[in-house]
Amino acid sequence: MAAISGGGGGGGTGAASRWHYLDQIRRNPGPFNEDSDVSDEALAAWDKAKVLVIGAGGLGCEILKNLALSGFKDIHVIDMDTIDISNLNRQFLFRKDDVGKFKAEVAAAFVEKRVNGVKITPHNCRIQEFDEDFYMQFQIVVCGLDSIDARRWINATLVNMVDMENQDSLKPLIDGGTEGFKGQTRVIFPTITPCIECQLDLYTPRAAVPLCTLATIPRQPEHCIEWAHIIAWDQEKPFPSLDKDDPEHITWLYQKASARAQEFGIAGVTYSLTQGVVKNIIPAIASTNAIIAASCCNEALKIATNAAPALGFEESYMMYSGDDSIYTSTFRYDKKDDCAVCGNLAKPLAVDPAWTLQELLDSFAVKPDLQLKKPSIRAEGKTLYMQFPPGIEEQTRPNLDKTLKDGLGLEPGFEIAVTDPSFPALTFQFILKFA
Amino acid sequence: MTEIITSQTPPILHGPSEKEKKYDRQLRLWAASGQEALESANILLVNSGAGAVGVETLKNLVLPGIGKFTIVDDAVVNQADLGVNFFLEEDSLGKLRSECCTKLLQELNPEVQGDWFPKSVGTLDLPDVLTTSPRYTLIVYTNPIREEDLATIEAYASQHKVPVVSIHSAGFYSYFRTSLPGTFPIVDTHPEVEKTTDLRLLSPWPELVDFAQEMTKDIDALDDHEHGHIPYVVILLYCLEQWRQSHNGANPTNTKDKREFGKFVLAKSRTNNPEGGEENFQEAAAAINKNIKLPELETGLEEVFNYQLSDEFELQSTFWVIARAVKDFYLKHGCLPLPGALPDMKAQSSVYVKLQNIYKAKARRDVHEVLEIARANTGGKDVDLAEVELFCKNARFVKLINAKAPEQQLNQIYDTEKANDAAAEAMKEETSGAFSLPMSNFFIYLALAATSHNATAPADAIITTISSKIPNAIGDKRMLQVAQEVARAGGGELHNISALTGGMVAQEIIKIITKQYVPIDNTCIFDGISSRCQVLRL
């Protein structure tokens, strides 16, 4: 009996039959995209589409492979990182000999060599080093990032770029993320559908252990490690600066933490836990990256070809969970009018009038919809505290110890504006309320 | 201080090995025991059709370091393969697909062994491969598949009790199905940490009662610092005792009483301090809802307790010996063995550590009691302490997969899923679209399964095949649309859908091999148009 040929006709020898399977889908409308334009002209336009991939790590490697095998011909990839040995269990475009090289460069070269006819341009740098002109050249942006700050930055940039007069200024943003057996895919049409900032409260910042617990009453191995990391390191300064990737530095912290744990009778400090706590390591595996990256690229393909309806306008968020059987949920989010990026209303900000300004600023780091580490603040147009430049910082520093109501004279209804150097394009607007 | 820190820049002691560094991000999920299981696994892929989904599955198993894989595939690489399969290159054209994919997959991880069959074009003999190879741990095959190959795989799996995963990916759709040999119990299910706390506040043992009484006997005489650092477990035990005295000995177990009890606890907090309250009392009030409750069995464990063993093979497993011992323990004491973990709570270090040790000591005693019961039971002579420990720690969340044969025929499932969809549709209309339930993916499974041996069947042929088992499928609009969508693919795979499906299948295989986390039971259907999965038992 002859072998079963899946494609029936895929056995041709010309390069045209290379995309036989993809053409089945993009040249033949189905029952869910009856009105799609599948003409040669439409497909030719798609061939010219430029896609930007942000991140060449666990998701990024998969995304580059998937886009190349979805027929995208012109791809750029940005990543500032170099390859580490702990990447090799999932970042499948890298080999042991590549450790230390730039991820973007190695990944781009590998996929270009493997898939004929695709051009991949690597950029070994931070996304913040490019301006709007750079981002304007792409039709779709796909993100595989592990940093919330980078997501917020690209989101704000793409939203700001939208010019209602120019349809091409609207760049769909597809964002993936994973943790262990779980992950999520989001599709954003900037200014039209809810943006990453609208959904920021989906990432709850990890609750910090109070300093006094670390300093005086540790109970968990993590408390001992944080003590070594935050307090002992600062006091003893064993090396000029902490390099979390230097095994010698981690070993120092591990031994400090072990000694402290022993002193208090606490079990469970290990090298691996020390590394995990200090670097905030998130478990990551090849299979979850494969699922989420492919889901992102499936949406990119659907948006580019209209081969089927994509996520975005109705449900915009797909959550995957594989640790207890398999569950997916797709959600619809609403755009927030008081979103600092895509809305135009100020949010209420409830504060305790007896707080000092410092306490208010500290609360911004853990406020789920804000998560700012270096905030500067103005009230009714008057500067209360500025992180930069140093002269102004020094002038405004005395305000940090003043209380909001009695010390600074703030009243309910005051307009508060908060900025942070991580997001230069953003101003967070609030209306003050006393709790 | 101890003598561990003697120099400022100590040498690296017990640092991770090269292998631990490489696998660090996954060892945090399945630990050394899971890794060892993966490294002992020998996986067979019987590949066919467009062929990408099986290879993508293997990629996600080679990277984390399975022991060995073998690809059986008699296809010769053509142009269409290069457009969908990343583990082929220009030079592969005209060569054996099995050999080319094996070599490029092996590059991903030098620690993994790979092999392929046939060794030359046109010489594949699947029965011979199976009889002459070392035992496979698990077999994956992809559809479409020749009927005689399927029969060969099924015979081997049934004879050697080997799990089988079948996959079908076409266009925007895919499904995969796992067939496990007999029941599949999982002890190390990795439940969410928040769910695992078991403080036994309503049934404390003497040591815990003594500890709490000792700490609270002069509670009003404690200074503010001591009072503000009483662990919430002690606060709750103390308050429960007082509550029972004023409530005829009854515990606050219903919602209304719990609310009252919360106020009762907070009223004992000191407020004449700068903070105007005490954090430990707030923690106590917040812990009431989850921790003051009567013990009840999770359905998974109940199923284990009630399961009637019939299979000789299963009777011998230590899992069932220990499960029976835990059940005896449960019947005797009215509660499960104590897991023994104590969540973090505001407390002095030494007090917390003492309390932690009280929980740990009780857990250890329970483990030994279970061990004794198990060893006294038939077949339990050699039961291992470590295995009993793991079981007791996870007892509440132990699960049984594939416990019974599917209860429903396909046509019954069809009617159920149709009815669910109609209800979802009605709900959507009623709420003007504000509330919508997902539509069933079952029809996708039916349409794909109808092309298991004939990948390029047109929509009407697909409907005809389905209707031989499910007469109601004729004339159904959704069924027809799905059949048209399958026919549209013409047996072709989309790389994204196959990569995604390969990721899911690899996750499932890892769960089955490591016996950690909870595998699906037993079919997962993916719709790449609505981006949704549905798991059904078929």
Short mmCIF file of C-alpha atoms in Angstrom, two decimals, chain A residues 19 22 46 51 53 58-73 75 92-93 107 111 114-115 118 120 142 286-301, chain B residues 52 56 59-60 83-87 494-503:
data_model
loop_
_atom_site.label_atom_id
_atom_site.label_comp_id
_atom_site.label_asym_id
_atom_site.label_seq_id
_atom_site.Cartn_x
_atom_site.Cartn_y
_atom_site.Cartn_z
CA TRP A 19 3.72 26.67 0.55
CA LEU A 22 -0.40 27.25 3.76
CA TRP A 46 1.10 40.31 2.59
CA VAL A 51 6.95 42.10 11.33
CA VAL A 53 9.60 40.49 17.12
CA GLY A 58 12.10 31.29 25.06
CA LEU A 59 9.13 32.77 23.25
CA GLY A 60 11.20 34.75 20.74
CA CYS A 61 12.99 31.69 19.28
CA GLU A 62 9.65 29.97 18.72
CA ILE A 63 8.07 33.13 17.33
CA LEU A 64 10.83 33.58 14.72
CA LYS A 65 10.47 29.95 13.58
CA ASN A 66 6.68 30.20 13.45
CA LEU A 67 6.57 33.49 11.54
CA ALA A 68 9.10 32.19 9.00
CA LEU A 69 6.96 29.08 8.46
CA SER A 70 3.80 31.22 8.24
CA GLY A 71 5.20 32.85 5.11
CA PHE A 72 6.37 36.18 6.58
CA LYS A 73 9.43 37.25 4.60
CA ILE A 75 11.24 40.08 10.08
CA PHE A 92 16.20 25.83 20.71
CA LEU A 93 18.05 28.04 18.23
CA ALA A 107 18.50 33.38 16.42
CA VAL A 111 16.20 30.78 11.09
CA ARG A 114 16.97 27.01 7.86
CA VAL A 115 14.02 28.63 6.06
CA VAL A 118 13.10 34.79 4.83
CA ILE A 120 15.63 38.41 9.55
CA VAL A 142 4.86 40.39 18.35
CA ALA A 286 10.00 24.44 26.00
CA SER A 287 6.47 23.09 25.67
CA THR A 288 4.71 26.06 27.26
CA ASN A 289 6.75 28.47 25.15
CA ALA A 290 5.77 26.44 22.08
CA ILE A 291 2.07 26.76 22.94
CA ILE A 292 2.04 30.49 23.65
CA ALA A 293 4.41 31.52 20.85
CA ALA A 294 2.37 29.52 18.33
CA SER A 295 -0.83 31.03 19.64
CA CYS A 296 0.66 34.54 19.13
CA CYS A 297 1.81 33.70 15.61
CA ASN A 298 -1.54 32.10 14.77
CA GLU A 299 -3.15 35.44 15.61
CA ALA A 300 -0.51 37.27 13.53
CA LEU A 301 -1.27 35.02 10.56
CA ALA B 52 5.03 18.53 11.46
CA GLU B 56 7.25 19.58 17.05
CA LYS B 59 11.35 18.97 19.89
CA ASN B 60 9.68 19.86 23.21
CA GLY B 83 7.11 24.81 4.17
CA VAL B 84 5.77 23.32 7.37
CA ASN B 85 8.55 21.39 9.14
CA PHE B 86 11.41 23.30 10.77
CA PHE B 87 13.53 20.20 11.27
CA LEU B 494 -0.52 24.93 9.55
CA HIS B 495 2.81 25.24 11.30
CA ASN B 496 1.41 27.38 14.14
CA ILE B 497 -1.37 24.95 14.96
CA SER B 498 1.03 22.01 14.87
CA ALA B 499 3.60 23.85 17.01
CA LEU B 500 0.89 24.72 19.53
CA THR B 501 -0.48 21.19 19.55
CA GLY B 502 3.03 19.75 19.79
CA GLY B 503 3.53 21.92 22.87
#
